[in-house]
Amino acid sequence: MSHLIAPSILSADFANLQRDVEMINNSEADWFHVDIMDGMFVPNISFGFPVIKAIKKHASKPLDVHLMINDPDRYLQTFKDAGADVLTVHIEACSHLHRTMQAIKALGMKAGVALNPHTSVNQLTDIIADIDLVCIMSVNPGFGGQKFIENTYHKVASLKEIIRTTKSKALIEIDGGVDLKNYKKLLEVGANVLVAGNTVFSSSDPLKTISDLKKSE
Ligand code: DX5
Ligand code: ZN
């Protein structure tokens, strides 16, 4: 499978959201990455259900919803109703991750787990078979446009090995600081999905930047 690109709506122009959603519809991107922040799990608040529903109304591609919120089990059904196709929770925010994965899948969504930079991929060994996607944070979550953490390459390679030995089908997603300089190395070590906010939306030609990120040669 060739890799997927998920532009992050966090870096879109919220006053021209429909325009930016249409741009992604018309691009080679695969998913919309939608960042939800609660001001508790991370020191920032992004946006909530009305905005997700507005994006869903115009989006022609799946919504990859990344929850940076405490105790996400409270809202799984509500995110499904708002239009999430992939729903990712943070391992650091869940007391019963296995139960949460089953609940997300029972609602008909793909189940993802995100790991902060300090969290070891070894914590996933006993749950990897139940996970559709692992999101490795390559910045500390909370803000777009931050600097990529180099240790990510090592984490991706270790996770790839866990996935290989357990025959899991989980996809590896990289979130934070992905750019045109580091994306190829991330693919080489095993990434399947690349999130890109600042790199896409600060580009003078976002369609070309997305197309460039899709190239693996
Ligand atoms: C960070 C978010 C990211 C962010 C990525 O907390 O989870 O999805 O939007 O933005 P860039 O690509 O600008 O680092
Ligand atoms: Zn994200």
CSV table of C-alpha atoms and ligand atoms in Angstrom, one decimal:
chain,number,residue,atom,x,y,z
A,1,MET,CA,0.0,0.0,0.0
A,2,SER,CA,1.3,3.4,-0.8
A,3,HIS,CA,1.4,5.9,2.0
A,4,LEU,CA,-1.4,8.3,2.9
A,5,ILE,CA,-1.3,12.1,3.4
A,6,ALA,CA,-3.6,13.7,6.0
A,7,PRO,CA,-3.5,17.5,5.9
A,8,SER,CA,-4.2,18.9,9.4
A,9,ILE,CA,-7.2,21.3,9.5
A,10,LEU,CA,-5.7,23.0,12.5
A,11,SER,CA,-3.5,25.0,10.2
A,12,ALA,CA,-6.4,25.9,7.8
A,13,ASP,CA,-7.9,29.4,7.6
A,14,PHE,CA,-11.0,29.0,9.8
A,15,ALA,CA,-12.6,32.0,8.2
A,16,ASN,CA,-12.4,30.2,4.9
A,17,LEU,CA,-12.9,26.7,6.0
A,18,GLN,CA,-15.0,25.6,3.1
A,19,ARG,CA,-12.4,26.9,0.7
A,20,ASP,CA,-9.7,24.9,2.4
A,21,VAL,CA,-11.8,21.8,2.7
A,22,GLU,CA,-12.5,22.0,-1.1
A,23,MET,CA,-8.7,22.4,-1.7
A,24,ILE,CA,-8.1,19.1,0.1
A,25,ASN,CA,-11.0,17.5,-1.8
A,26,ASN,CA,-9.3,18.5,-5.0
A,27,SER,CA,-5.8,17.4,-3.9
A,28,GLU,CA,-4.0,14.1,-3.8
A,29,ALA,CA,-4.5,14.0,0.0
A,30,ASP,CA,-6.2,10.9,1.4
A,31,TRP,CA,-7.7,12.0,4.7
A,32,PHE,CA,-8.6,15.1,6.7
A,33,HIS,CA,-6.7,15.2,10.0
A,34,VAL,CA,-8.9,16.9,12.6
A,35,ASP,CA,-7.3,17.9,15.9
A,36,ILE,CA,-9.5,18.2,19.0
A,37,MET,CA,-8.0,19.8,22.1
A,38,ASP,CA,-9.7,20.3,25.4
A,39,GLY,CA,-7.4,22.7,27.2
A,40,MET,CA,-6.7,20.0,29.9
A,41,PHE,CA,-4.9,17.1,28.2
A,42,VAL,CA,-3.0,19.7,26.2
A,43,PRO,CA,-2.6,23.5,26.9
A,44,ASN,CA,-4.7,24.6,24.0
A,45,ILE,CA,-8.4,24.5,22.9
A,46,SER,CA,-9.0,23.9,19.1
A,47,PHE,CA,-12.7,23.5,18.1
A,48,GLY,CA,-15.6,21.2,18.7
A,49,PHE,CA,-18.6,19.3,17.2
A,50,PRO,CA,-20.2,22.1,15.2
A,51,VAL,CA,-16.9,22.6,13.3
A,52,ILE,CA,-16.4,18.9,12.7
A,53,LYS,CA,-19.9,18.6,11.3
A,54,ALA,CA,-19.3,21.6,9.0
A,55,ILE,CA,-16.1,20.0,7.7
A,56,LYS,CA,-17.9,16.7,7.2
A,57,LYS,CA,-20.6,18.4,5.2
A,58,HIS,CA,-18.1,19.4,2.5
A,59,ALA,CA,-15.4,16.8,2.8
A,60,SER,CA,-15.2,14.0,0.2
A,61,LYS,CA,-12.5,12.1,2.1
A,62,PRO,CA,-12.5,10.3,5.5
A,63,LEU,CA,-12.1,12.3,8.7
A,64,ASP,CA,-9.2,11.2,10.8
A,65,VAL,CA,-10.1,12.7,14.2
A,66,HIS,CA,-7.3,13.0,16.8
A,67,LEU,CA,-8.6,13.5,20.3
A,68,MET,CA,-6.2,15.3,22.6
A,69,ILE,CA,-8.7,15.2,25.4
A,70,ASN,CA,-8.9,13.6,28.9
A,71,ASP,CA,-11.2,10.6,29.3
A,72,PRO,CA,-12.3,10.4,25.7
A,73,ASP,CA,-14.8,7.5,26.4
A,74,ARG,CA,-17.3,10.2,27.3
A,75,TYR,CA,-17.6,11.3,23.7
A,76,LEU,CA,-17.1,8.3,21.3
A,77,GLN,CA,-20.7,8.2,20.1
A,78,THR,CA,-20.8,12.0,19.7
A,79,PHE,CA,-17.6,12.0,17.5
A,80,LYS,CA,-19.2,9.2,15.4
A,81,ASP,CA,-22.3,11.3,15.0
A,82,ALA,CA,-20.2,14.3,14.0
A,83,GLY,CA,-18.6,12.3,11.2
A,84,ALA,CA,-15.4,10.7,12.4
A,85,ASP,CA,-14.2,7.8,10.3
A,86,VAL,CA,-10.9,7.1,12.2
A,87,LEU,CA,-11.0,8.0,15.9
A,88,THR,CA,-7.7,8.2,17.7
A,89,VAL,CA,-7.3,8.6,21.5
A,90,HIS,CA,-4.2,9.1,23.5
A,91,ILE,CA,-2.8,6.2,25.5
A,92,GLU,CA,-1.9,8.7,28.3
A,93,ALA,CA,-5.6,9.8,28.6
A,94,CYS,CA,-7.2,6.3,28.8
A,95,SER,CA,-7.5,4.0,31.9
A,96,HIS,CA,-8.9,1.1,29.9
A,97,LEU,CA,-7.5,1.3,26.4
A,98,HIS,CA,-8.6,-2.2,25.4
A,99,ARG,CA,-12.2,-1.4,26.2
A,100,THR,CA,-11.9,2.0,24.4
A,101,MET,CA,-10.6,0.3,21.2
A,102,GLN,CA,-13.5,-2.2,21.2
A,103,ALA,CA,-16.0,0.6,21.8
A,104,ILE,CA,-14.7,2.7,18.9
A,105,LYS,CA,-14.8,-0.3,16.5
A,106,ALA,CA,-18.3,-1.3,17.7
A,107,LEU,CA,-19.4,2.2,16.6
A,108,GLY,CA,-18.1,1.5,13.1
A,109,MET,CA,-15.0,3.6,13.2
A,110,LYS,CA,-11.3,2.7,12.8
A,111,ALA,CA,-9.6,2.7,16.2
A,112,GLY,CA,-6.4,4.6,16.7
A,113,VAL,CA,-4.0,5.2,19.6
A,114,ALA,CA,-1.7,8.2,19.9
A,115,LEU,CA,1.6,8.2,21.8
A,116,ASN,CA,3.3,11.3,23.2
A,117,PRO,CA,7.0,11.7,22.6
A,118,HIS,CA,7.9,10.3,26.0
A,119,THR,CA,5.7,7.2,25.7
A,120,SER,CA,7.4,4.0,24.7
A,121,VAL,CA,6.0,1.9,21.8
A,122,ASN,CA,6.6,-1.1,24.0
A,123,GLN,CA,3.4,-0.2,25.9
A,124,LEU,CA,1.5,-1.4,22.8
A,125,THR,CA,2.8,-5.0,22.6
A,126,ASP,CA,-0.3,-6.5,24.3
A,127,ILE,CA,-2.9,-4.3,22.5
A,128,ILE,CA,-1.5,-4.0,19.0
A,129,ALA,CA,-3.7,-6.7,17.5
A,130,ASP,CA,-6.8,-4.6,18.5
A,131,ILE,CA,-5.5,-1.3,17.0
A,132,ASP,CA,-6.1,-0.1,13.4
A,133,LEU,CA,-3.7,2.9,13.6
A,134,VAL,CA,-0.9,4.1,15.9
A,135,CYS,CA,-0.2,7.8,15.8
A,136,ILE,CA,3.3,8.6,16.9
A,137,MET,CA,3.5,12.2,18.0
A,138,SER,CA,6.6,13.7,16.6
A,139,VAL,CA,6.0,17.0,18.6
A,140,ASN,CA,4.5,17.5,22.0
A,141,PRO,CA,0.8,17.8,21.2
A,142,GLY,CA,-1.1,21.1,21.4
A,143,PHE,CA,0.1,23.3,18.6
A,144,GLY,CA,0.8,23.3,14.9
A,145,GLY,CA,4.1,24.4,13.4
A,146,GLN,CA,6.5,22.9,16.0
A,147,LYS,CA,9.9,21.4,15.4
A,148,PHE,CA,10.1,17.7,14.5
A,149,ILE,CA,11.6,15.4,17.3
A,150,GLU,CA,14.4,13.3,15.8
A,151,ASN,CA,13.9,10.3,18.1
A,152,THR,CA,10.7,9.6,16.1
A,153,TYR,CA,12.7,7.6,13.5
A,154,HIS,CA,13.8,5.2,16.2
A,155,LYS,CA,10.3,4.9,17.6
A,156,VAL,CA,8.8,4.2,14.2
A,157,ALA,CA,11.4,1.5,13.5
A,158,SER,CA,10.7,-0.2,16.9
A,159,LEU,CA,7.0,-0.1,16.3
A,160,LYS,CA,7.4,-1.5,12.8
A,161,GLU,CA,9.2,-4.5,14.4
A,162,ILE,CA,6.4,-5.0,16.9
A,163,ILE,CA,3.8,-4.9,14.1
A,164,ARG,CA,5.8,-7.3,12.0
A,165,THR,CA,6.4,-9.9,14.8
A,166,THR,CA,2.7,-9.8,15.9
A,167,LYS,CA,1.4,-9.8,12.3
A,168,SER,CA,-0.8,-6.8,13.3
A,169,LYS,CA,-2.4,-4.7,10.5
A,170,ALA,CA,-2.0,-1.4,12.3
A,171,LEU,CA,-1.0,1.6,10.3
A,172,ILE,CA,1.7,3.9,11.6
A,173,GLU,CA,0.9,7.6,11.4
A,174,ILE,CA,3.3,10.4,12.1
A,175,ASP,CA,1.9,13.7,13.5
A,176,GLY,CA,3.9,16.9,14.0
A,177,GLY,CA,6.6,18.7,12.1
A,178,VAL,CA,6.4,16.6,9.0
A,179,ASP,CA,7.9,18.4,6.1
A,180,LEU,CA,9.4,17.9,2.6
A,181,LYS,CA,12.9,17.3,4.1
A,182,ASN,CA,12.0,14.5,6.6
A,183,TYR,CA,9.0,12.7,5.1
A,184,LYS,CA,11.0,10.3,2.9
A,185,LYS,CA,13.1,9.1,5.8
A,186,LEU,CA,9.9,8.5,7.8
A,187,LEU,CA,8.5,6.4,5.0
A,188,GLU,CA,11.8,4.4,4.8
A,189,VAL,CA,11.6,3.5,8.5
A,190,GLY,CA,7.9,2.4,8.2
A,191,ALA,CA,5.4,5.2,8.3
A,192,ASN,CA,2.1,4.7,6.5
A,193,VAL,CA,0.3,7.9,7.1
A,194,LEU,CA,1.8,11.4,7.3
A,195,VAL,CA,0.0,14.3,8.9
A,196,ALA,CA,1.0,17.7,7.7
A,197,GLY,CA,-0.4,21.1,8.9
A,198,ASN,CA,2.0,23.9,8.6
A,199,THR,CA,3.9,22.4,5.6
A,200,VAL,CA,0.7,22.3,3.6
A,201,PHE,CA,-1.1,25.4,4.7
A,202,SER,CA,1.9,27.8,4.8
A,203,SER,CA,2.9,26.7,1.3
A,204,SER,CA,2.3,29.1,-1.6
A,205,ASP,CA,1.0,26.1,-3.5
A,206,PRO,CA,-0.7,23.7,-1.1
A,207,LEU,CA,-1.8,21.4,-4.0
A,208,LYS,CA,1.7,21.0,-5.2
A,209,THR,CA,3.1,20.5,-1.7
A,210,ILE,CA,0.5,17.7,-1.1
A,211,SER,CA,1.5,16.1,-4.4
A,212,ASP,CA,5.2,16.3,-3.4
A,213,LEU,CA,4.4,14.6,-0.1
A,214,LYS,CA,2.7,11.8,-2.0
A,215,LYS,CA,5.9,11.0,-4.0
A,216,SER,CA,7.9,8.2,-2.5
A,217,GLU,CA,10.7,8.2,-5.1
B,1,DX5,C1,-0.4,18.8,17.2
B,1,DX5,C2,-1.4,18.2,16.3
B,1,DX5,C3,-1.0,18.1,14.9
B,1,DX5,C4,-0.7,19.4,14.2
B,1,DX5,C5,0.4,19.1,13.2
B,1,DX5,O1,-0.8,18.8,18.5
B,1,DX5,O2,-1.8,16.9,16.7
B,1,DX5,O3,-1.9,17.3,14.1
B,1,DX5,O4,-1.8,20.0,13.5
B,1,DX5,O5,0.8,20.3,12.7
B,1,DX5,P1,2.2,20.5,12.0
B,1,DX5,O6,2.2,19.6,10.8
B,1,DX5,O7,2.2,22.0,11.6
B,1,DX5,O8,3.3,20.2,13.0
B,2,ZN,ZN,-3.0,15.6,15.3
